[in-house]
Structures are given as structure tokens and as C-alpha cells.
Short mmCIF file of C-alpha atoms and ligand atoms in Angstrom, two decimals:
data_model
loop_
_atom_site.label_atom_id
_atom_site.label_comp_id
_atom_site.label_asym_id
_atom_site.label_seq_id
_atom_site.Cartn_x
_atom_site.Cartn_y
_atom_site.Cartn_z
CA UNK F 1 -3.16 31.55 -76.37
CA UNK F 2 -6.78 32.70 -75.19
CA UNK F 3 -9.45 32.36 -78.28
CA UNK F 4 -12.56 34.09 -78.14
CA UNK F 5 -15.65 34.04 -80.52
CA UNK F 6 -16.88 37.28 -82.06
CA UNK F 7 -20.17 37.25 -83.90
CA UNK F 8 -21.19 40.39 -86.30
CA UNK F 9 -25.15 40.57 -86.47
CA UNK F 10 -26.28 42.84 -89.43
CA UNK F 11 -29.31 43.23 -91.15
CA UNK F 12 -28.54 40.84 -93.79
CA UNK F 13 -25.85 38.36 -92.52
CA UNK F 14 -24.51 36.84 -89.27
CA UNK F 15 -20.65 36.52 -89.63
CA UNK F 16 -18.72 34.82 -86.82
CA UNK F 17 -15.03 34.11 -86.15
CA UNK F 18 -12.74 32.45 -83.69
CA UNK F 19 -10.14 35.34 -82.92
CA UNK F 20 -6.70 35.04 -81.17
CA UNK F 21 -5.06 37.51 -78.83
CA UNK F 22 -3.34 39.50 -81.81
CA UNK F 23 -6.78 40.00 -83.48
CA UNK F 24 -6.21 37.24 -85.98
CA UNK F 25 -9.02 35.19 -87.22
CA UNK F 26 -8.13 31.78 -87.42
CA UNK F 27 -11.70 30.43 -88.48
CA UNK F 28 -14.75 32.18 -89.84
CA UNK F 29 -18.47 31.27 -90.87
CA UNK F 30 -21.12 33.21 -92.43
CA UNK F 31 -25.09 32.66 -92.45
CA UNK F 32 -27.86 34.93 -93.84
CA UNK F 33 -29.85 36.65 -91.04
CA UNK F 34 -33.77 35.82 -90.70
CA UNK F 35 -34.06 39.47 -89.94
CA UNK F 36 -37.89 39.77 -89.61
CA UNK F 37 -37.88 37.01 -86.76
CA UNK F 38 -35.88 37.53 -83.21
CA UNK F 39 -36.16 33.98 -82.44
CA UNK F 40 -34.89 32.65 -85.69
CA UNK F 41 -31.95 35.36 -85.72
CA UNK F 42 -31.00 34.02 -81.90
CA UNK F 43 -31.13 30.66 -83.43
CA UNK F 44 -28.81 31.49 -86.26
CA UNK F 45 -26.39 33.18 -84.08
CA UNK F 46 -26.42 29.94 -81.59
CA UNK F 47 -25.82 27.73 -84.60
CA UNK F 48 -22.54 29.66 -85.91
CA UNK F 49 -21.16 29.86 -82.44
CA UNK F 50 -21.95 25.98 -81.76
CA UNK F 51 -20.27 24.93 -85.16
CA UNK F 52 -17.15 27.08 -84.05
CA UNK F 53 -16.86 25.93 -80.49
CA UNK F 54 -16.66 22.51 -81.80
CA UNK F 55 -13.42 20.84 -80.35
CA UNK F 56 -11.73 24.42 -79.17
CA UNK F 57 -11.01 25.79 -76.06
CA UNK F 58 -12.88 29.20 -76.26
CA UNK F 59 -12.55 31.65 -73.29
CA UNK F 60 -15.44 34.32 -74.19
CA UNK F 61 -18.01 34.87 -76.64
CA UNK F 62 -19.05 38.18 -77.91
CA UNK F 63 -21.84 39.54 -80.05
CA UNK F 64 -21.73 42.84 -82.11
CA UNK F 65 -24.98 43.93 -83.47
CA UNK F 66 -26.56 47.04 -85.27
CA UNK F 67 -28.56 48.57 -82.69
CA UNK F 68 -28.80 50.33 -79.45
CA UNK F 69 -27.36 47.99 -76.62
CA UNK F 70 -28.41 48.93 -73.23
CA UNK F 71 -25.55 50.01 -70.68
CA UNK F 72 -25.76 46.43 -68.95
CA UNK F 73 -24.71 45.08 -72.49
CA UNK F 74 -27.58 42.58 -72.28
CA UNK F 75 -30.55 43.99 -74.14
CA UNK F 76 -31.02 45.06 -77.45
CA UNK F 77 -33.30 48.32 -77.12
CA UNK F 78 -33.78 49.04 -80.59
CA UNK F 79 -32.40 47.85 -83.93
CA UNK F 80 -33.30 49.84 -86.98
CA UNK F 81 -32.68 46.92 -89.46
CA UNK F 82 -33.73 43.77 -87.01
CA UNK F 83 -36.91 43.05 -85.50
CA UNK F 84 -35.33 43.37 -82.01
CA UNK F 85 -37.26 45.76 -79.65
CA UNK F 86 -36.20 45.82 -75.83
CA UNK F 87 -34.97 42.11 -76.80
CA UNK F 88 -32.97 40.28 -73.93
CA UNK F 89 -30.73 39.19 -76.23
CA UNK F 90 -27.69 38.33 -73.93
CA UNK F 91 -30.24 35.84 -71.96
CA UNK F 92 -31.78 34.30 -75.05
CA UNK F 93 -28.60 33.42 -76.70
CA UNK F 94 -27.12 32.13 -73.36
CA UNK F 95 -30.12 29.93 -73.01
CA UNK F 96 -29.69 28.45 -76.36
CA UNK F 97 -25.86 27.97 -75.82
CA UNK F 98 -25.50 27.19 -72.03
CA UNK F 99 -22.51 29.79 -71.97
CA UNK F 100 -22.28 33.23 -71.02
CA UNK F 101 -22.27 35.87 -73.80
CA UNK F 102 -21.64 39.60 -74.28
CA UNK F 103 -23.71 41.97 -76.47
CA UNK F 104 -22.11 45.02 -77.88
CA UNK F 105 -23.26 47.74 -80.20
CA UNK F 106 -21.37 47.01 -83.58
CA UNK F 107 -19.95 50.40 -84.17
CA UNK F 108 -18.13 50.01 -80.72
CA UNK F 109 -16.93 46.54 -81.56
CA UNK F 110 -15.45 48.13 -84.97
CA UNK F 111 -13.99 50.98 -83.14
CA UNK F 112 -12.34 48.52 -80.48
CA UNK F 113 -10.82 46.35 -83.13
CA UNK F 114 -9.41 49.36 -85.07
CA UNK F 115 -7.73 50.94 -81.92
CA UNK F 116 -6.30 47.39 -80.64
CA UNK F 117 -5.13 45.93 -84.00
CA UNK F 118 -6.20 48.40 -87.10
CA UNK F 119 -5.85 52.18 -88.10
CA UNK F 120 -5.69 53.69 -84.72
CA UNK F 121 -3.54 51.16 -83.06
CA UNK F 122 -1.63 52.96 -80.37
CA UNK F 123 -3.81 55.70 -79.89
CA UNK F 124 -6.07 55.85 -76.77
CA UNK F 125 -8.54 58.88 -77.64
CA UNK F 126 -10.14 57.75 -80.85
CA UNK F 127 -13.48 58.12 -82.88
CA UNK F 128 -14.76 56.04 -85.22
CA UNK F 129 -17.18 57.21 -87.98
CA UNK F 130 -18.76 54.50 -90.18
CA UNK F 131 -20.03 56.30 -93.37
CA UNK F 132 -22.27 53.91 -94.80
CA UNK F 133 -26.01 54.12 -95.79
CA UNK F 134 -26.17 56.56 -92.78
CA UNK F 135 -23.45 57.50 -90.30
CA UNK F 136 -22.59 55.12 -87.26
CA UNK F 137 -20.09 55.93 -84.65
CA UNK F 138 -18.12 55.09 -81.53
CA UNK F 139 -15.91 56.97 -78.96
CA UNK F 140 -12.83 55.53 -77.23
CA UNK F 141 -11.58 57.86 -74.33
CA UNK F 142 -8.47 57.32 -72.56
CA UNK F 143 -8.31 53.72 -73.77
CA UNK F 144 -11.89 52.60 -72.90
CA UNK F 145 -15.18 52.82 -74.94
CA UNK F 146 -17.55 55.48 -73.96
CA UNK F 147 -21.14 54.09 -73.77
CA UNK F 148 -22.97 57.15 -72.15
CA UNK F 149 -25.18 56.43 -69.24
CA UNK F 150 -27.74 54.31 -71.12
CA UNK F 151 -25.42 52.79 -73.78
CA UNK F 152 -26.44 54.95 -76.53
CA UNK F 153 -23.61 57.52 -76.81
CA UNK F 154 -21.89 58.19 -80.37
CA UNK F 155 -24.89 58.80 -82.86
CA UNK F 156 -23.56 62.00 -84.41
CA UNK F 157 -25.33 61.16 -87.82
CA UNK F 158 -28.35 62.72 -86.20
CA UNK F 159 -26.71 65.95 -84.99
CA UNK F 160 -28.37 68.81 -87.24
CA UNK F 161 -26.02 70.58 -89.31
CA UNK F 162 -28.62 72.47 -91.55
CA UNK F 163 -31.63 74.16 -89.92
CA UNK F 164 -34.82 73.12 -91.90
CA UNK F 165 -32.50 70.99 -94.20
CA UNK F 166 -33.00 67.64 -95.91
CA UNK F 167 -35.57 65.22 -94.15
CA UNK F 168 -34.14 62.48 -92.27
CA UNK F 169 -35.38 58.97 -91.66
CA UNK F 170 -35.41 59.93 -88.05
CA UNK F 171 -37.86 62.49 -88.53
CA UNK F 172 -35.73 65.59 -87.96
CA UNK F 173 -34.44 67.61 -90.69
CA UNK F 174 -30.96 68.58 -91.69
CA UNK F 175 -28.94 66.03 -90.02
CA UNK F 176 -25.62 65.26 -90.58
CA UNK F 177 -25.95 61.91 -92.43
CA UNK F 178 -28.29 63.36 -94.88
CA UNK F 179 -25.06 65.20 -96.20
CA UNK F 180 -22.32 62.86 -95.39
CA UNK F 181 -23.08 59.57 -96.29
CA UNK F 182 -23.40 56.84 -99.07
CA UNK F 183 -27.10 58.01 -99.81
CA UNK F 184 -25.93 61.80 -99.88
CA UNK F 185 -23.35 60.70 -102.31
CA UNK F 186 -25.78 58.78 -104.54
CA UNK F 187 -28.48 61.79 -103.94
CA UNK F 188 -25.70 64.38 -105.05
CA UNK F 189 -24.76 62.34 -108.33
CA UNK F 190 -28.33 61.97 -109.46
CA UNK F 191 -29.36 65.49 -108.88
CA UNK F 192 -26.28 66.66 -110.77
CA UNK F 193 -27.34 64.07 -113.62
CA UNK F 194 -30.78 65.67 -113.62
CA UNK F 195 -29.59 69.09 -113.60
CA UNK F 196 -26.61 68.87 -115.94
CA UNK F 197 -26.88 65.60 -118.14
CA UNK F 198 -23.98 66.94 -120.33
CA UNK F 199 -21.54 67.31 -117.50
CA UNK F 200 -22.72 63.89 -115.86
CA UNK F 201 -22.23 61.82 -119.31
CA UNK F 202 -19.79 59.43 -117.81
CA UNK F 203 -22.00 58.91 -114.77
CA UNK F 204 -25.17 58.47 -116.64
CA UNK F 205 -23.31 56.04 -118.96
CA UNK F 206 -22.15 53.94 -116.05
CA UNK F 207 -25.87 54.14 -114.51
CA UNK F 208 -27.68 52.89 -117.62
CA UNK F 209 -28.53 56.20 -119.06
CA UNK F 210 -30.71 57.13 -116.24
CA UNK F 211 -30.00 59.26 -113.09
CA UNK F 212 -31.85 56.47 -110.87
CA UNK F 213 -29.20 54.11 -112.27
CA UNK F 214 -26.40 55.88 -110.53
CA UNK F 215 -25.25 54.23 -107.34
CA UNK F 216 -22.23 54.21 -104.92
CA UNK F 217 -20.00 51.86 -107.03
CA UNK F 218 -20.62 53.93 -110.36
CA UNK F 219 -19.77 57.06 -108.73
CA UNK F 220 -16.39 55.49 -107.26
CA UNK F 221 -15.48 54.02 -110.56
CA UNK F 222 -15.99 57.41 -112.53
CA UNK F 223 -14.16 59.28 -109.63
CA UNK F 224 -11.30 56.78 -109.90
CA UNK F 225 -11.24 57.33 -113.68
CA UNK F 226 -11.03 61.25 -113.02
CA UNK F 227 -14.43 62.10 -114.08
CA UNK F 228 -14.81 65.86 -112.72
CA UNK F 229 -18.79 65.18 -111.89
CA UNK F 230 -18.01 62.24 -109.83
CA UNK F 231 -14.94 63.87 -108.23
CA UNK F 232 -17.22 66.82 -107.31
CA UNK F 233 -19.70 64.55 -105.76
CA UNK F 234 -16.88 63.31 -103.24
CA UNK F 235 -15.83 66.60 -102.78
CA UNK F 236 -19.10 67.85 -101.57
CA UNK F 237 -19.77 64.82 -99.24
CA UNK F 238 -16.23 64.61 -98.19
CA UNK F 239 -16.28 68.35 -97.29
CA UNK F 240 -19.41 67.67 -94.89
CA UNK F 241 -17.48 64.93 -93.54
CA UNK F 242 -14.60 67.10 -92.71
CA UNK F 243 -16.70 69.74 -91.26
CA UNK F 244 -18.61 67.42 -89.01
CA UNK F 245 -15.32 65.99 -87.69
CA UNK F 246 -14.10 69.30 -86.86
CA UNK F 247 -17.46 69.74 -84.71
CA UNK F 248 -16.83 66.37 -83.22
CA UNK F 249 -12.99 67.56 -82.44
CA UNK F 250 -14.25 70.53 -80.83
CA UNK F 251 -16.24 68.27 -78.18
CA UNK F 252 -13.83 65.49 -77.90
CA UNK F 253 -10.59 66.38 -79.12
CA UNK F 254 -9.54 62.93 -80.10
CA UNK F 255 -6.16 61.92 -81.48
CA UNK F 256 -7.33 59.93 -84.38
CA UNK F 257 -10.45 59.70 -86.40
CA UNK F 258 -11.04 56.32 -88.20
CA UNK F 259 -13.16 56.55 -91.19
CA UNK F 260 -15.12 53.15 -91.94
CA UNK F 261 -18.09 51.98 -93.59
CA UNK F 262 -18.91 51.27 -97.12
CA UNK F 263 -17.98 54.72 -98.62
CA UNK F 264 -14.45 54.55 -96.94
CA UNK F 265 -13.76 51.92 -99.53
CA UNK F 266 -13.17 55.11 -101.94
CA UNK F 267 -10.19 55.73 -99.59
CA UNK F 268 -8.47 59.04 -100.52
CA UNK F 269 -11.35 60.34 -102.87
CA UNK F 270 -13.09 60.89 -99.58
CA UNK F 271 -10.47 61.50 -97.10
CA UNK F 272 -8.61 64.08 -98.95
CA UNK F 273 -11.59 66.43 -99.12
CA UNK F 274 -12.52 65.58 -95.52
CA UNK F 275 -9.11 66.51 -94.31
CA UNK F 276 -9.11 69.70 -96.13
CA UNK F 277 -12.37 70.91 -94.77
CA UNK F 278 -11.64 69.66 -91.18
CA UNK F 279 -8.15 71.51 -91.41
CA UNK F 280 -10.36 74.71 -92.55
CA UNK F 281 -12.99 74.54 -89.85
CA UNK F 282 -11.26 73.30 -86.89
CA UNK F 283 -11.53 75.46 -84.00
CA UNK F 284 -8.31 77.02 -82.75
CA UNK F 285 -6.67 75.82 -85.92
CA UNK F 286 -2.88 76.89 -85.93
CA UNK F 287 -2.52 76.61 -82.24
CA UNK F 288 -3.27 72.86 -81.84
CA UNK F 289 -2.24 69.61 -83.64
CA UNK F 290 -4.76 68.32 -86.16
CA UNK F 291 -6.05 64.98 -85.29
CA UNK F 292 -5.12 61.92 -87.54
CA UNK F 293 -7.93 61.04 -90.09
CA UNK F 294 -7.35 57.37 -91.30
CA UNK F 295 -9.08 54.99 -93.31
CA UNK F 296 -10.54 51.98 -91.28
CA UNK F 297 -7.91 48.93 -92.00
CA UNK F 298 -9.91 45.88 -90.98
CA UNK F 299 -13.02 46.09 -93.21
CA UNK F 300 -15.77 43.81 -92.85
CA UNK F 301 -13.76 41.72 -89.97
CA UNK F 302 -13.76 44.77 -87.71
CA UNK F 303 -17.10 43.78 -85.96
CA UNK F 304 -16.20 40.01 -85.36
CA UNK F 305 -12.55 40.81 -84.13
CA UNK F 306 -13.82 43.80 -81.70
CA UNK F 307 -16.73 41.69 -80.24
CA UNK F 308 -14.31 38.88 -79.61
CA UNK F 309 -11.77 41.07 -77.96
CA UNK F 310 -14.25 43.05 -75.73
CA UNK F 311 -15.83 39.54 -74.56
CA UNK F 312 -12.19 38.39 -73.91
CA UNK F 313 -11.83 41.26 -71.64
CA UNK F 314 -14.57 40.35 -69.34
CA UNK F 315 -12.90 36.98 -68.29
CA UNK F 316 -9.95 37.02 -66.08
CA UNK F 317 -6.79 36.63 -67.78
CA UNK F 318 -3.48 34.60 -66.19
CA UNK F 319 -2.09 38.36 -65.83
CA UNK F 320 -4.73 39.09 -63.27
CA UNK F 321 -5.27 35.76 -61.65
CA UNK F 322 -2.57 35.57 -59.12
CA UNK F 323 -0.92 32.49 -60.75
CA UNK F 324 1.18 34.57 -62.74
CA UNK F 325 4.96 34.13 -62.94
CA UNK F 326 5.44 38.02 -62.61
CA UNK F 327 5.83 39.50 -58.90
CA UNK F 328 2.77 41.59 -58.11
CA UNK F 329 4.88 45.00 -58.37
CA UNK F 330 5.92 43.89 -61.91
CA UNK F 331 2.51 42.76 -62.77
CA UNK F 332 0.79 46.24 -61.69
CA UNK F 333 3.22 48.01 -63.74
CA UNK F 334 2.68 45.89 -66.77
CA UNK F 335 -1.10 46.19 -66.34
CA UNK F 336 -0.91 49.93 -66.19
CA UNK F 337 1.33 50.37 -69.25
CA UNK F 338 -0.44 47.82 -71.65
CA UNK F 339 -3.06 49.78 -73.63
CA UNK F 340 -5.02 46.51 -72.86
CA UNK F 341 -8.45 45.62 -72.43
CA UNK F 342 -8.08 44.87 -68.79
CA UNK F 343 -8.50 48.46 -68.32
CA UNK F 344 -12.28 48.29 -69.36
CA UNK F 345 -14.69 49.03 -66.73
CA UNK F 346 -16.73 46.05 -65.60
CA UNK F 347 -20.36 45.85 -67.12
CA UNK F 348 -21.90 47.51 -63.91
CA UNK F 349 -19.88 50.53 -64.31
CA UNK F 350 -17.77 49.62 -60.94
CA UNK F 351 -13.75 49.58 -60.60
CA UNK F 352 -11.82 48.61 -63.52
CA UNK F 353 -11.63 44.66 -63.40
CA UNK F 354 -7.92 44.81 -63.42
CA UNK F 355 -7.30 46.79 -60.52
CA UNK F 356 -8.05 43.98 -58.41
CA UNK F 357 -4.82 42.48 -56.82
CA UNK F 358 -4.53 38.95 -55.31
ZN1 ZN J 1 -31.69 62.02 -88.42
#
């Protein structure tokens, strides 16, 4: 059993786990993130890893972090919620640990985990769309993560869907995440409560009597109770989500969309209107299959599991080492057939790691 450590570095917490080959977490730790200081954040990462390493045989260590990771999977180019700017994160953490680590974007790690062990298990063309405060995303094509030339692929939250629309934090107007995200859901509900207080009685009651008191959990609770105003908010935001997925399908034609992020915890309240809008908007509908739209299964553990599994893929496995008990021909067949991380490209973008024969 090859064990790997995965670390999920977010704006508020560092969570780490020891993950086995089946994607099971067998030990887990959590610390708050000293987000303002890159040095202290790196030390927090090294501390949780050191604690998990104690007495265990660990093959690989992977970090998944919220931000733009360069294509060499070493440098954090920009992290909106952390103080990292062109930070050589791989090198800094390796210096503290004395061991090799692999750095990955957190959405990539989550998508990988869902495709290997979660909602998209068995699919090779997968897109993860994480609907949280904004929209995060990751793309898997033919069983491999698609990172783009500079490592920044998969940011559809900033595709403009409404010309001259709502102002976005990125500086542009009308970005998709301004219409389909946790923020959009809350904005929708508050606006409705301001305009039509009578129709939003339940929402206002849960929000302490003022529109500003209404946030995500209140909207989900009211919608679960069947409140028409809250259901309408999910219809609107889910509708924008499905419309955007149809646009993404026009570009990528995935077999499965996995919807993650905090808002996905509302489950079918979000997915039903998204699916309906997707099926109304898909190009060539009626003449092509509809992609699956599924809620993520691994929750907040996805980042840990994916970072660990991606890191494990970078170390030679017994299957590829030549010490295997299988004859080379059979081994080659198995390597091709398994939807395995062995098919990942090496970090320098060269030949697939698994294609080396002894
Ligand atoms: Zn934007």
C-alpha cells in the first residue's frame, strides 16, 4: 500500500491527510492559516506534514492551494486570498521538510479526486465547477488534467455572460460568477427582500428582519421548507449555472460535470434548475447526449485526496519499475487500460511517465 500526504491550503485553514491508494484518508490534521505571512503559512504546512510523517512510510507529498500555480507545479503565481505573489512554494516547503513536494491548484486537486474516487468515477472527460463565493473550475481531458500552457486553464468564472453587466472583483463587468455563485444567490435574495418584503417574509424572518441579514444558509433553509422566494433565487442562480455549463459543453464536450463548492451543498435545489437550463441551451440538443451533471461527493476532503493522489502519480510505482511480477506485455496492457494516474504527463510536459518500458 503506497501512502501519500495531501495538503489543502486555503485562505483560512491548512488541512492535511494521509491518503491510501483507494482515496481513503487514514489520518487527518487541521490548522488555521496565517494567511498574511507567506513564511508562517509555509511553516504551518511543514508542521502538519512533519506531524503526519511521524513513523509512517510516505511515498509522496502534494500541496493543493487556492491560486494560480505555474505549469512546472512549483511556483504560486498569484493567490487571491493568501499573500503569495510569484512565491517559489515548492522550493520553500522542500527546504523546511527536506523532502520533495508537488504543488497543484486546489480546484485541479479536487477535480482529480472526484474523477478518481468520487462523483465522476469512471469518466475520462470531466469538468469540475466549484460554486462557492465565486466560481472555480478544473478540466480533465482524456483522463489527464488540462493545465494550459502557463498552468492557469479553467477560470470560466470570468467569462463575460452579460455585456455591461454587474461589476466583478476582477475589474470587468458581466462575469459568469456575478450571476451564478454564492454571492449571486445572496444578492438575488437581498434584492428581492428589498423590493418585495411581503413575498420574502420567511427569508427576512430567518435573516433577523433585514435584507442584509440574509445569507446562504438562510436561503437554503427557506428553500428546503418550500418557500417560493428562496426557491426562485435557486431557480435564477441554477439557471445561470446551467446556461454556463451549456457554453462550456460547446467548447469541451465533457461526459460529466461535477458541481462542487459551498452552494452545491444545496444539492438538487441548485442542480435541478441547472440541468433544465443546460438542456434548454445546449447546442445541437436532440442530436447529442446530455452530459451528466452531478453533485461532488468528497466534500471538503477532495483537495486533500486529490493533492495526495496527484503527488503519488509522480513517483515510480511497482507497476512501472520492472520489478513487477507481471510480464512486460501484460504490464503494458494493464497500464493502458487502467484509468490510472500513470498516464499523467511528467511535470516538464514531456512523455507520459508510464510509457517508459524497462
Ligand atoms: Zn470577473
